[in-house]
mmCIF file of C-alpha atoms and ligand atoms in Angstrom:
data_model
loop_
_atom_site.group_PDB
_atom_site.id
_atom_site.type_symbol
_atom_site.label_atom_id
_atom_site.label_comp_id
_atom_site.label_asym_id
_atom_site.label_seq_id
_atom_site.Cartn_x
_atom_site.Cartn_y
_atom_site.Cartn_z
ATOM 1 C CA MET A 18 0.000 0.000 0.000
ATOM 2 C CA GLU A 19 1.152 3.518 -0.704
ATOM 3 C CA SER A 20 3.156 5.056 2.161
ATOM 4 C CA GLY A 21 2.370 1.945 4.230
ATOM 5 C CA GLY A 22 -1.132 3.372 4.755
ATOM 6 C CA SER A 23 0.256 6.147 6.933
ATOM 7 C CA ILE A 24 -0.889 9.658 6.117
ATOM 8 C CA PHE A 25 2.026 11.037 8.112
ATOM 9 C CA ASN A 26 4.426 9.052 5.898
ATOM 10 C CA ALA A 27 2.733 10.530 2.833
ATOM 11 C CA MET A 28 3.363 14.005 4.301
ATOM 12 C CA LEU A 29 7.011 13.044 4.931
ATOM 13 C CA GLN A 30 7.462 11.923 1.305
ATOM 14 C CA GLU A 31 6.213 15.303 0.106
ATOM 15 C CA PHE A 32 8.463 17.048 2.629
ATOM 16 C CA ASP A 33 11.577 15.052 1.710
ATOM 17 C CA GLY A 34 11.306 15.819 -1.999
ATOM 18 C CA ALA A 35 11.242 19.544 -1.299
ATOM 19 C CA ALA A 36 13.868 19.461 1.465
ATOM 20 C CA ARG A 37 16.275 17.689 -0.914
ATOM 21 C CA LEU A 38 15.821 20.304 -3.645
ATOM 22 C CA LEU A 39 16.265 23.029 -1.061
ATOM 23 C CA GLY A 40 19.460 21.436 0.305
ATOM 24 C CA LEU A 41 17.959 21.626 3.793
ATOM 25 C CA ASP A 42 20.396 21.344 6.700
ATOM 26 C CA GLN A 43 20.210 17.806 8.189
ATOM 27 C CA GLY A 44 19.619 19.038 11.741
ATOM 28 C CA ILE A 45 16.747 21.324 10.779
ATOM 29 C CA TRP A 46 15.379 18.452 8.645
ATOM 30 C CA LYS A 47 15.136 16.331 11.799
ATOM 31 C CA VAL A 48 13.436 19.120 13.767
ATOM 32 C CA LEU A 49 10.831 19.781 11.071
ATOM 33 C CA THR A 50 9.917 16.110 10.626
ATOM 34 C CA HIS A 51 8.978 15.538 14.279
ATOM 35 C CA PRO A 52 5.784 16.747 15.963
ATOM 36 C CA LYS A 53 6.496 19.065 18.905
ATOM 37 C CA ARG A 54 3.683 17.707 21.060
ATOM 38 C CA GLN A 55 1.003 15.012 20.741
ATOM 39 C CA ILE A 56 -1.789 14.855 23.302
ATOM 40 C CA ALA A 57 -4.259 11.952 23.627
ATOM 41 C CA VAL A 58 -7.224 12.206 25.982
ATOM 42 C CA SER A 59 -10.178 10.063 27.026
ATOM 43 C CA CYS A 60 -13.506 11.839 27.221
ATOM 44 C CA PRO A 61 -16.160 10.010 29.275
ATOM 45 C CA ILE A 62 -19.667 11.219 28.467
ATOM 46 C CA GLN A 63 -23.018 10.347 29.964
ATOM 47 C CA MET A 64 -25.187 9.538 26.967
ATOM 48 C CA ASP A 65 -28.897 10.376 26.745
ATOM 49 C CA ASN A 66 -29.789 6.753 27.545
ATOM 50 C CA GLY A 67 -27.935 7.026 30.857
ATOM 51 C CA GLU A 68 -24.943 4.918 29.819
ATOM 52 C CA ILE A 69 -21.375 6.169 29.949
ATOM 53 C CA GLU A 70 -19.271 6.113 26.808
ATOM 54 C CA VAL A 71 -15.615 7.025 26.459
ATOM 55 C CA PHE A 72 -14.383 8.840 23.345
ATOM 56 C CA THR A 73 -10.734 9.288 22.385
ATOM 57 C CA GLY A 74 -9.530 12.728 21.364
ATOM 58 C CA TYR A 75 -6.207 14.083 20.128
ATOM 59 C CA ARG A 76 -4.554 17.448 19.792
ATOM 60 C CA VAL A 77 -1.212 17.669 18.011
ATOM 61 C CA GLN A 78 0.954 20.791 18.029
ATOM 62 C CA TYR A 79 3.303 20.016 15.189
ATOM 63 C CA ASN A 80 5.381 23.176 15.163
ATOM 64 C CA ILE A 81 5.112 26.563 16.932
ATOM 65 C CA THR A 82 8.189 28.288 15.500
ATOM 66 C CA LEU A 83 6.273 31.040 13.687
ATOM 67 C CA GLY A 84 3.544 31.528 16.306
ATOM 68 C CA PRO A 85 0.750 29.740 18.181
ATOM 69 C CA ALA A 86 -0.269 26.333 16.865
ATOM 70 C CA LYS A 87 -3.270 26.757 14.552
ATOM 71 C CA GLY A 88 -5.648 24.269 13.053
ATOM 72 C CA GLY A 89 -9.072 22.746 13.146
ATOM 73 C CA ILE A 90 -10.756 20.013 15.138
ATOM 74 C CA ARG A 91 -12.444 17.188 13.235
ATOM 75 C CA TYR A 92 -15.068 14.744 14.435
ATOM 76 C CA HIS A 93 -14.923 11.535 12.427
ATOM 77 C CA PRO A 94 -15.039 7.792 13.146
ATOM 78 C CA ASN A 95 -11.776 7.241 11.202
ATOM 79 C CA VAL A 96 -9.672 9.792 13.108
ATOM 80 C CA THR A 97 -6.248 8.418 14.127
ATOM 81 C CA LEU A 98 -3.213 9.977 15.780
ATOM 82 C CA ASP A 99 -1.291 9.383 12.542
ATOM 83 C CA GLU A 100 -3.885 11.359 10.589
ATOM 84 C CA VAL A 101 -4.088 14.209 13.106
ATOM 85 C CA THR A 102 -0.276 14.465 13.148
ATOM 86 C CA ALA A 103 -0.135 14.685 9.349
ATOM 87 C CA LEU A 104 -2.907 17.294 9.355
ATOM 88 C CA ALA A 105 -1.029 19.301 12.021
ATOM 89 C CA ALA A 106 2.126 19.172 9.878
ATOM 90 C CA TRP A 107 0.133 20.330 6.839
ATOM 91 C CA MET A 108 -1.199 23.251 8.913
ATOM 92 C CA THR A 109 2.410 24.220 9.689
ATOM 93 C CA TRP A 110 3.322 24.353 5.999
ATOM 94 C CA LYS A 111 -0.009 25.962 5.062
ATOM 95 C CA CYS A 112 0.404 28.842 7.535
ATOM 96 C CA ALA A 113 3.961 29.387 6.292
ATOM 97 C CA VAL A 114 2.856 29.397 2.617
ATOM 98 C CA ALA A 115 0.025 31.815 3.445
ATOM 99 C CA HIS A 116 2.543 33.933 5.356
ATOM 100 C CA VAL A 117 0.499 34.148 8.542
ATOM 101 C CA PRO A 118 2.331 34.134 11.908
ATOM 102 C CA PHE A 119 1.130 30.746 13.143
ATOM 103 C CA GLY A 120 2.527 27.305 13.674
ATOM 104 C CA GLY A 121 0.536 24.180 12.899
ATOM 105 C CA GLY A 122 -1.816 22.098 15.010
ATOM 106 C CA LYS A 123 -4.816 19.840 14.602
ATOM 107 C CA GLY A 124 -7.316 18.069 16.779
ATOM 108 C CA GLY A 125 -9.686 15.197 16.323
ATOM 109 C CA ILE A 126 -12.159 13.016 18.169
ATOM 110 C CA ILE A 127 -12.966 9.473 17.096
ATOM 111 C CA VAL A 128 -16.738 9.828 16.790
ATOM 112 C CA ASP A 129 -19.550 9.870 14.270
ATOM 113 C CA PRO A 130 -21.229 13.130 15.319
ATOM 114 C CA ASN A 131 -24.373 12.275 13.338
ATOM 115 C CA ARG A 132 -25.105 9.624 15.952
ATOM 116 C CA LEU A 133 -24.981 12.082 18.869
ATOM 117 C CA SER A 134 -27.798 14.286 20.117
ATOM 118 C CA ARG A 135 -27.101 18.006 20.438
ATOM 119 C CA ARG A 136 -26.658 17.619 24.188
ATOM 120 C CA GLU A 137 -24.204 14.744 23.758
ATOM 121 C CA LEU A 138 -22.273 16.715 21.147
ATOM 122 C CA GLU A 139 -21.994 19.686 23.501
ATOM 123 C CA ALA A 140 -20.946 17.473 26.421
ATOM 124 C CA LEU A 141 -18.273 15.764 24.302
ATOM 125 C CA THR A 142 -16.936 19.089 23.009
ATOM 126 C CA ARG A 143 -16.766 20.587 26.487
ATOM 127 C CA ARG A 144 -15.096 17.513 28.003
ATOM 128 C CA TYR A 145 -12.509 17.348 25.191
ATOM 129 C CA ILE A 146 -11.650 21.048 25.627
ATOM 130 C CA ALA A 147 -11.496 20.652 29.427
ATOM 131 C CA GLU A 148 -9.008 17.789 28.923
ATOM 132 C CA ILE A 149 -6.689 19.910 26.743
ATOM 133 C CA VAL A 150 -7.395 23.288 28.383
ATOM 134 C CA ASP A 151 -3.829 23.823 29.631
ATOM 135 C CA ALA A 152 -2.401 23.265 26.164
ATOM 136 C CA ILE A 153 -4.563 25.757 24.249
ATOM 137 C CA GLY A 154 -4.999 29.532 24.409
ATOM 138 C CA PRO A 155 -4.741 32.638 22.221
ATOM 139 C CA GLU A 156 -0.928 32.606 22.513
ATOM 140 C CA LYS A 157 -0.536 28.832 22.552
ATOM 141 C CA ASP A 158 -2.837 26.943 20.257
ATOM 142 C CA VAL A 159 -5.978 28.220 18.521
ATOM 143 C CA PRO A 160 -8.486 25.612 17.237
ATOM 144 C CA ALA A 161 -11.018 26.132 14.434
ATOM 145 C CA PRO A 162 -13.646 24.140 12.521
ATOM 146 C CA ASP A 163 -12.722 21.197 10.299
ATOM 147 C CA VAL A 164 -14.571 18.097 9.035
ATOM 148 C CA ASN A 165 -17.957 17.787 10.837
ATOM 149 C CA THR A 166 -17.414 20.731 13.190
ATOM 150 C CA ASN A 167 -18.992 24.185 12.898
ATOM 151 C CA ASP A 168 -19.481 27.596 14.499
ATOM 152 C CA GLN A 169 -21.768 26.265 17.263
ATOM 153 C CA ILE A 170 -19.076 23.802 18.328
ATOM 154 C CA MET A 171 -16.528 26.666 18.300
ATOM 155 C CA ALA A 172 -18.897 28.652 20.564
ATOM 156 C CA TRP A 173 -18.773 25.760 23.099
ATOM 157 C CA VAL A 174 -14.973 25.634 22.754
ATOM 158 C CA MET A 175 -14.738 29.352 23.512
ATOM 159 C CA ASP A 176 -17.138 29.128 26.460
ATOM 160 C CA THR A 177 -15.459 26.093 28.038
ATOM 161 C CA TYR A 178 -11.994 27.644 27.799
ATOM 162 C CA SER A 179 -13.312 30.991 29.093
ATOM 163 C CA MET A 180 -14.996 29.343 32.110
ATOM 164 C CA HIS A 181 -11.689 27.647 32.990
ATOM 165 C CA VAL A 182 -9.563 30.789 32.774
ATOM 166 C CA GLY A 183 -12.192 32.968 34.416
ATOM 167 C CA HIS A 184 -12.696 35.544 31.685
ATOM 168 C CA THR A 185 -14.060 35.703 28.162
ATOM 169 C CA ALA A 186 -11.269 34.778 25.790
ATOM 170 C CA THR A 187 -12.580 35.141 22.255
ATOM 171 C CA ALA A 188 -9.181 34.694 20.558
ATOM 172 C CA VAL A 189 -8.788 31.083 21.792
ATOM 173 C CA VAL A 190 -10.696 29.749 18.796
ATOM 174 C CA THR A 191 -11.657 30.925 15.305
ATOM 175 C CA GLY A 192 -14.619 30.136 13.121
ATOM 176 C CA LYS A 193 -16.938 31.353 15.903
ATOM 177 C CA PRO A 194 -20.416 32.821 15.351
ATOM 178 C CA ILE A 195 -20.208 36.490 14.271
ATOM 179 C CA GLU A 196 -22.127 37.614 17.400
ATOM 180 C CA MET A 197 -19.345 36.438 19.725
ATOM 181 C CA GLY A 198 -16.167 37.553 17.979
ATOM 182 C CA GLY A 199 -16.290 35.622 14.738
ATOM 183 C CA SER A 200 -15.137 37.304 11.553
ATOM 184 C CA LEU A 201 -17.334 38.196 8.638
ATOM 185 C CA GLY A 202 -16.228 36.127 5.667
ATOM 186 C CA ARG A 203 -14.669 33.302 7.732
ATOM 187 C CA ARG A 204 -17.286 30.684 6.875
ATOM 188 C CA GLU A 205 -16.785 31.256 3.153
ATOM 189 C CA ALA A 206 -13.014 31.841 3.340
ATOM 190 C CA THR A 207 -11.701 28.384 2.401
ATOM 191 C CA GLY A 208 -13.993 28.190 -0.632
ATOM 192 C CA ARG A 209 -13.180 31.788 -1.542
ATOM 193 C CA GLY A 210 -9.486 30.928 -1.483
ATOM 194 C CA VAL A 211 -10.116 27.899 -3.734
ATOM 195 C CA MET A 212 -11.955 30.183 -6.162
ATOM 196 C CA ILE A 213 -9.125 32.760 -6.141
ATOM 197 C CA VAL A 214 -6.300 30.272 -6.829
ATOM 198 C CA THR A 215 -8.354 28.506 -9.509
ATOM 199 C CA ARG A 216 -8.987 31.834 -11.214
ATOM 200 C CA GLU A 217 -5.238 32.660 -11.008
ATOM 201 C CA ALA A 218 -4.350 29.235 -12.433
ATOM 202 C CA ALA A 219 -6.700 29.748 -15.379
ATOM 203 C CA LYS A 220 -5.095 33.149 -16.022
ATOM 204 C CA HIS A 221 -1.634 31.598 -15.898
ATOM 205 C CA LEU A 222 -2.557 28.703 -18.187
ATOM 206 C CA GLY A 223 -4.374 31.020 -20.583
ATOM 207 C CA PHE A 224 -7.944 29.765 -20.421
ATOM 208 C CA ASP A 225 -11.058 31.721 -19.530
ATOM 209 C CA ILE A 226 -12.631 30.801 -16.191
ATOM 210 C CA LYS A 227 -15.927 32.057 -17.637
ATOM 211 C CA GLY A 228 -17.553 28.997 -19.133
ATOM 212 C CA ALA A 229 -14.848 26.644 -17.790
ATOM 213 C CA THR A 230 -16.296 23.343 -16.588
ATOM 214 C CA VAL A 231 -15.822 22.252 -12.979
ATOM 215 C CA ALA A 232 -16.424 19.046 -10.999
ATOM 216 C CA VAL A 233 -16.475 19.174 -7.195
ATOM 217 C CA GLN A 234 -16.080 16.232 -4.810
ATOM 218 C CA GLY A 235 -17.575 17.120 -1.425
ATOM 219 C CA PHE A 236 -20.350 19.545 -0.575
ATOM 220 C CA GLY A 237 -19.508 20.564 2.974
ATOM 221 C CA ASN A 238 -18.280 24.022 3.898
ATOM 222 C CA VAL A 239 -15.380 23.903 1.422
ATOM 223 C CA GLY A 240 -16.982 22.177 -1.584
ATOM 224 C CA SER A 241 -20.265 24.088 -1.488
ATOM 225 C CA VAL A 242 -18.697 27.543 -1.205
ATOM 226 C CA SER A 243 -16.004 26.746 -3.816
ATOM 227 C CA ALA A 244 -18.736 25.648 -6.238
ATOM 228 C CA ASP A 245 -20.904 28.665 -5.453
ATOM 229 C CA LEU A 246 -18.115 31.247 -5.854
ATOM 230 C CA LEU A 247 -16.690 29.598 -8.993
ATOM 231 C CA ALA A 248 -20.206 29.675 -10.471
ATOM 232 C CA LYS A 249 -20.461 33.349 -9.506
ATOM 233 C CA ILE A 250 -17.365 34.204 -11.566
ATOM 234 C CA GLY A 251 -18.850 32.404 -14.557
ATOM 235 C CA ALA A 252 -17.588 28.828 -14.312
ATOM 236 C CA LYS A 253 -20.001 25.988 -15.087
ATOM 237 C CA ILE A 254 -20.291 23.434 -12.270
ATOM 238 C CA VAL A 255 -21.243 20.235 -14.087
ATOM 239 C CA ALA A 256 -20.892 17.661 -11.302
ATOM 240 C CA VAL A 257 -20.922 17.431 -7.522
ATOM 241 C CA THR A 258 -20.691 14.405 -5.233
ATOM 242 C CA ASP A 259 -20.973 14.199 -1.449
ATOM 243 C CA TRP A 260 -20.770 11.505 1.249
ATOM 244 C CA LYS A 261 -23.995 9.921 0.010
ATOM 245 C CA GLY A 262 -24.465 10.538 -3.711
ATOM 246 C CA GLY A 263 -23.829 12.853 -6.625
ATOM 247 C CA VAL A 264 -25.437 14.846 -9.420
ATOM 248 C CA TYR A 265 -24.234 15.524 -12.978
ATOM 249 C CA ASN A 266 -25.565 17.930 -15.589
ATOM 250 C CA GLU A 267 -23.445 18.864 -18.594
ATOM 251 C CA LYS A 268 -25.380 22.132 -18.934
ATOM 252 C CA GLY A 269 -24.407 23.167 -15.416
ATOM 253 C CA LEU A 270 -25.977 22.774 -11.971
ATOM 254 C CA ASP A 271 -27.842 25.456 -10.047
ATOM 255 C CA ILE A 272 -25.520 25.629 -7.036
ATOM 256 C CA ALA A 273 -27.625 28.087 -5.017
ATOM 257 C CA LYS A 274 -30.576 25.663 -5.260
ATOM 258 C CA MET A 275 -28.306 22.728 -4.444
ATOM 259 C CA ILE A 276 -27.115 24.491 -1.272
ATOM 260 C CA ASP A 277 -30.745 24.948 -0.146
ATOM 261 C CA TYR A 278 -31.481 21.303 -0.953
ATOM 262 C CA ALA A 279 -28.419 20.112 0.997
ATOM 263 C CA LYS A 280 -29.445 22.178 4.039
ATOM 264 C CA GLN A 281 -32.787 20.391 4.128
ATOM 265 C CA HIS A 282 -31.681 16.856 3.259
ATOM 266 C CA LYS A 283 -28.098 16.777 4.669
ATOM 267 C CA THR A 284 -27.037 15.417 1.255
ATOM 268 C CA ILE A 285 -27.313 16.396 -2.405
ATOM 269 C CA GLU A 286 -28.487 12.886 -3.291
ATOM 270 C CA GLY A 287 -31.887 13.153 -4.954
ATOM 271 C CA PHE A 288 -31.368 16.768 -6.120
ATOM 272 C CA SER A 289 -33.464 17.076 -9.242
ATOM 273 C CA GLY A 290 -31.163 19.246 -11.390
ATOM 274 C CA GLY A 291 -29.321 16.359 -13.108
ATOM 275 C CA GLU A 292 -28.528 12.635 -13.261
ATOM 276 C CA PRO A 293 -26.875 10.626 -10.473
ATOM 277 C CA ILE A 294 -23.073 10.231 -10.608
ATOM 278 C CA ASP A 295 -20.507 8.518 -8.367
ATOM 279 C CA ASN A 296 -16.986 9.558 -7.374
ATOM 280 C CA ALA A 297 -15.207 7.331 -9.901
ATOM 281 C CA LYS A 298 -17.175 8.871 -12.768
ATOM 282 C CA LEU A 299 -16.788 12.389 -11.370
ATOM 283 C CA PHE A 300 -12.994 12.039 -11.243
ATOM 284 C CA ALA A 301 -12.907 10.803 -14.858
ATOM 285 C CA LEU A 302 -15.023 13.641 -16.297
ATOM 286 C CA ASP A 303 -13.586 15.678 -19.137
ATOM 287 C CA VAL A 304 -13.655 19.001 -17.259
ATOM 288 C CA ASP A 305 -11.317 21.969 -16.996
ATOM 289 C CA VAL A 306 -11.163 21.978 -13.202
ATOM 290 C CA LEU A 307 -11.501 19.271 -10.570
ATOM 291 C CA VAL A 308 -11.947 20.306 -6.932
ATOM 292 C CA PRO A 309 -11.493 17.444 -4.441
ATOM 293 C CA ALA A 310 -13.028 18.938 -1.293
ATOM 294 C CA ALA A 311 -13.764 15.904 0.875
ATOM 295 C CA LEU A 312 -11.200 13.782 2.708
ATOM 296 C CA GLU A 313 -7.653 12.410 2.328
ATOM 297 C CA ASN A 314 -6.541 9.691 -0.116
ATOM 298 C CA GLN A 315 -9.228 10.233 -2.758
ATOM 299 C CA ILE A 316 -6.947 10.558 -5.805
ATOM 300 C CA THR A 317 -4.825 7.420 -5.765
ATOM 301 C CA GLY A 318 -2.535 5.341 -7.973
ATOM 302 C CA GLN A 319 -5.703 3.565 -9.121
ATOM 303 C CA ASN A 320 -7.744 6.518 -10.391
ATOM 304 C CA ALA A 321 -5.121 9.225 -11.147
ATOM 305 C CA GLY A 322 -4.667 7.859 -14.667
ATOM 306 C CA SER A 323 -8.341 8.422 -15.481
ATOM 307 C CA ILE A 324 -8.408 12.110 -14.530
ATOM 308 C CA LYS A 325 -8.885 14.427 -17.510
ATOM 309 C CA ALA A 326 -9.045 17.811 -15.752
ATOM 310 C CA ARG A 327 -6.397 20.416 -16.664
ATOM 311 C CA VAL A 328 -6.392 21.898 -13.174
ATOM 312 C CA ILE A 329 -6.904 20.247 -9.795
ATOM 313 C CA ALA A 330 -7.540 22.629 -6.892
ATOM 314 C CA GLU A 331 -7.178 20.701 -3.635
ATOM 315 C CA GLY A 332 -9.879 22.028 -1.321
ATOM 316 C CA ALA A 333 -9.407 19.052 1.036
ATOM 317 C CA ASN A 334 -6.268 18.318 3.015
ATOM 318 C CA GLY A 335 -4.234 15.472 1.542
ATOM 319 C CA PRO A 336 -6.665 14.318 -1.181
ATOM 320 C CA THR A 337 -3.829 13.086 -3.432
ATOM 321 C CA THR A 338 -1.544 10.185 -2.455
ATOM 322 C CA PRO A 339 2.200 10.411 -3.296
ATOM 323 C CA ASP A 340 1.795 7.786 -6.094
ATOM 324 C CA ALA A 341 -1.055 9.747 -7.609
ATOM 325 C CA HIS A 342 0.903 12.987 -7.281
ATOM 326 C CA GLN A 343 3.640 11.513 -9.478
ATOM 327 C CA ILE A 344 1.145 10.273 -12.081
ATOM 328 C CA LEU A 345 -0.611 13.658 -12.269
ATOM 329 C CA HIS A 346 2.751 15.400 -12.555
ATOM 330 C CA ASP A 347 3.907 13.091 -15.358
ATOM 331 C CA ARG A 348 0.636 13.727 -17.173
ATOM 332 C CA GLY A 349 1.123 17.500 -16.960
ATOM 333 C CA ILE A 350 -1.944 18.232 -14.848
ATOM 334 C CA PHE A 351 -1.676 21.573 -13.019
ATOM 335 C CA VAL A 352 -2.256 20.630 -9.376
ATOM 336 C CA ILE A 353 -2.761 23.481 -6.907
ATOM 337 C CA PRO A 354 -1.736 21.720 -3.685
ATOM 338 C CA ASP A 355 -3.839 21.680 -0.511
ATOM 339 C CA ILE A 356 -1.398 23.771 1.538
ATOM 340 C CA LEU A 357 -1.917 26.576 -0.979
ATOM 341 C CA ALA A 358 -5.409 25.936 -2.396
ATOM 342 C CA ASN A 359 -7.243 25.641 0.919
ATOM 343 C CA ALA A 360 -5.189 28.218 2.856
ATOM 344 C CA GLY A 361 -8.003 30.787 2.661
ATOM 345 C CA GLY A 362 -9.646 29.330 5.771
ATOM 346 C CA VAL A 363 -6.693 29.716 8.074
ATOM 347 C CA THR A 364 -5.832 33.090 6.545
ATOM 348 C CA THR A 365 -9.216 34.481 7.550
ATOM 349 C CA SER A 366 -8.851 32.671 10.891
ATOM 350 C CA TYR A 367 -5.743 34.797 11.332
ATOM 351 C CA PHE A 368 -7.834 37.892 10.565
ATOM 352 C CA GLU A 369 -10.414 36.732 13.129
ATOM 353 C CA TRP A 370 -7.721 36.257 15.788
ATOM 354 C CA VAL A 371 -6.306 39.725 15.015
ATOM 355 C CA GLN A 372 -9.776 41.333 15.263
ATOM 356 C CA ASP A 373 -10.504 39.525 18.562
ATOM 357 C CA ARG A 374 -7.226 40.670 20.068
ATOM 358 C CA HIS A 375 -7.833 44.257 18.982
ATOM 359 C CA GLY A 376 -11.542 44.251 19.838
ATOM 360 C CA LEU A 377 -12.060 46.010 16.521
ATOM 361 C CA PHE A 378 -14.056 44.359 13.764
ATOM 362 C CA TRP A 379 -13.745 44.843 10.032
ATOM 363 C CA GLU A 380 -16.321 45.131 7.271
ATOM 364 C CA GLU A 381 -16.728 41.987 5.176
ATOM 365 C CA SER A 382 -15.304 43.814 2.159
ATOM 366 C CA GLU A 383 -12.092 44.503 4.082
ATOM 367 C CA VAL A 384 -11.771 40.865 5.169
ATOM 368 C CA ASN A 385 -12.294 39.655 1.605
ATOM 369 C CA HIS A 386 -9.931 42.234 0.162
ATOM 370 C CA ARG A 387 -7.169 41.200 2.567
ATOM 371 C CA LEU A 388 -7.816 37.531 1.786
ATOM 372 C CA GLU A 389 -7.625 38.223 -1.942
ATOM 373 C CA THR A 390 -4.249 39.961 -1.514
ATOM 374 C CA LYS A 391 -2.810 37.142 0.617
ATOM 375 C CA MET A 392 -4.036 34.331 -1.660
ATOM 376 C CA VAL A 393 -2.806 35.979 -4.854
ATOM 377 C CA GLU A 394 0.579 36.609 -3.214
ATOM 378 C CA ALA A 395 0.829 33.013 -1.996
ATOM 379 C CA PHE A 396 -0.148 31.658 -5.424
ATOM 380 C CA HIS A 397 2.542 33.716 -7.145
ATOM 381 C CA ASP A 398 5.212 32.919 -4.510
ATOM 382 C CA VAL A 399 4.591 29.225 -5.163
ATOM 383 C CA LEU A 400 4.343 29.582 -8.948
ATOM 384 C CA GLU A 401 7.622 31.539 -9.148
ATOM 385 C CA THR A 402 9.329 29.012 -6.875
ATOM 386 C CA SER A 403 8.129 26.155 -9.097
ATOM 387 C CA ILE A 404 9.623 27.901 -12.123
ATOM 388 C CA ARG A 405 12.896 28.691 -10.337
ATOM 389 C CA TYR A 406 13.325 25.117 -9.050
ATOM 390 C CA LYS A 407 11.813 23.514 -12.184
ATOM 391 C CA THR A 408 9.380 21.544 -10.073
ATOM 392 C CA ASP A 409 5.657 21.016 -9.514
ATOM 393 C CA LEU A 410 3.541 23.354 -7.392
ATOM 394 C CA ARG A 411 3.291 20.977 -4.428
ATOM 395 C CA THR A 412 7.043 20.665 -4.081
ATOM 396 C CA ALA A 413 7.330 24.413 -4.637
ATOM 397 C CA ALA A 414 4.783 25.135 -1.889
ATOM 398 C CA TYR A 415 6.805 22.956 0.492
ATOM 399 C CA ILE A 416 9.990 24.771 -0.541
ATOM 400 C CA VAL A 417 8.378 28.130 0.292
ATOM 401 C CA ALA A 418 7.043 26.805 3.611
ATOM 402 C CA ILE A 419 10.130 24.900 4.708
ATOM 403 C CA SER A 420 12.472 27.768 3.944
ATOM 404 C CA ARG A 421 10.318 30.211 5.945
ATOM 405 C CA VAL A 422 10.111 27.900 8.977
ATOM 406 C CA ALA A 423 13.781 26.806 8.674
ATOM 407 C CA THR A 424 15.030 30.404 8.559
ATOM 408 C CA VAL A 425 13.281 31.266 11.824
ATOM 409 C CA THR A 426 14.283 27.945 13.435
ATOM 410 C CA LYS A 427 17.928 28.794 12.738
ATOM 411 C CA MET A 428 17.535 32.397 13.936
ATOM 412 C CA ARG A 429 15.913 31.282 17.172
ATOM 413 C CA GLY A 430 18.541 28.576 17.711
ATOM 414 C CA MET A 431 18.333 25.438 19.849
ATOM 415 C CA TYR A 432 17.378 25.880 23.495
ATOM 416 C CA ALA A 433 19.630 23.916 25.847
HETATM 417 N N1 LIG B 8 -9.584 23.355 9.236
HETATM 418 C C1 LIG B 8 -9.103 24.339 8.314
HETATM 419 C C2 LIG B 8 -7.875 23.832 7.596
HETATM 420 O O1 LIG B 8 -7.646 22.655 7.489
HETATM 421 C C3 LIG B 8 -8.911 25.708 8.971
HETATM 422 C C4 LIG B 8 -7.964 25.775 10.115
HETATM 423 C C5 LIG B 8 -7.977 27.112 10.847
HETATM 424 O O2 LIG B 8 -8.658 28.021 10.441
HETATM 425 O O3 LIG B 8 -7.262 27.184 11.850
HETATM 426 O O4 LIG B 8 -7.132 24.603 7.049
#
């Protein structure tokens, strides 16, 4: 199996390729390939039926050289420490590529949140945060939403932390509701970033995004907003799949209607605007742009050969395995890697953290304008690096990230 099935090993393979090209110092190499801190906690919860269940949670602070650890919390039955560690490493490189002053972290709980009541979900969130309360904080580690978590869960995170420290600490978490220190534009930010880099890629490759065809895997916060904003700049979204089903229409799907449908049904399956389609067929569509915006390991050695898209914009973290990466590269597909393509979320999280710490909140247009500037800069930093090093965009993104973190690691020096 590719990378021995370990997502962390897949991350290391990507890292090594870039570190070699960069001629990275061996000592710094060792530092940057080890997580700083991995926390595992047990969270006992009294369920609605009176029984006690114990859930396992993790928080990994991969690197805090550039600033507080930053990264989301995911609730999923397949969460593992290996996965959370890889995701925390990816956050480190993502924050460095986006040029925001954060390190990288990630959290996860092994749970299917769809099987919990609202009360159980709140109890689990509060207990998990109570278990890691000493490790997080506005200057230490700042969680955010990720797969299956949302602004309500972030509100409970903020409240639990605040109750423990004895004062309201809005900057401990981002992706909060607007009413309690959230930022305008944060919910849409990851999808907005995907739209911006896709638009820049089309410009670079010389095709018009207006009328370009797009297929999107995943219709959560990232997939739905990416599809919506790409449609708004004139692209034609011809196919979408989610955890349950998919819809295809060569004339284009009405994404605004699909978003309403998904809100009601928790899936797009059964949406009447087209014919059913599955992931394998979606990946093989003859489209201009493919946006994988679901989970890791979706584009593999098995299906990479069937992909016909010119551009892949990785809305998800780690959707492409190392084997598949090589195949896509050999086939000349322009892959905008996760640590660049989906960096819009954490960039606006940075803006949220800044606003919370200042107690001064910006208009949505200012948030979006700043995000636009940051994403365009990051895209061009990576593109220029790929040209200078004659390499693909993923390796180039790692080169940008590693050199930024390595420079500061050397400046700070080794303690003791
Ligand atoms: N979960 C998002 C990601 O993977 C956002 C993290 C954040 O805003 O801290 O990038």
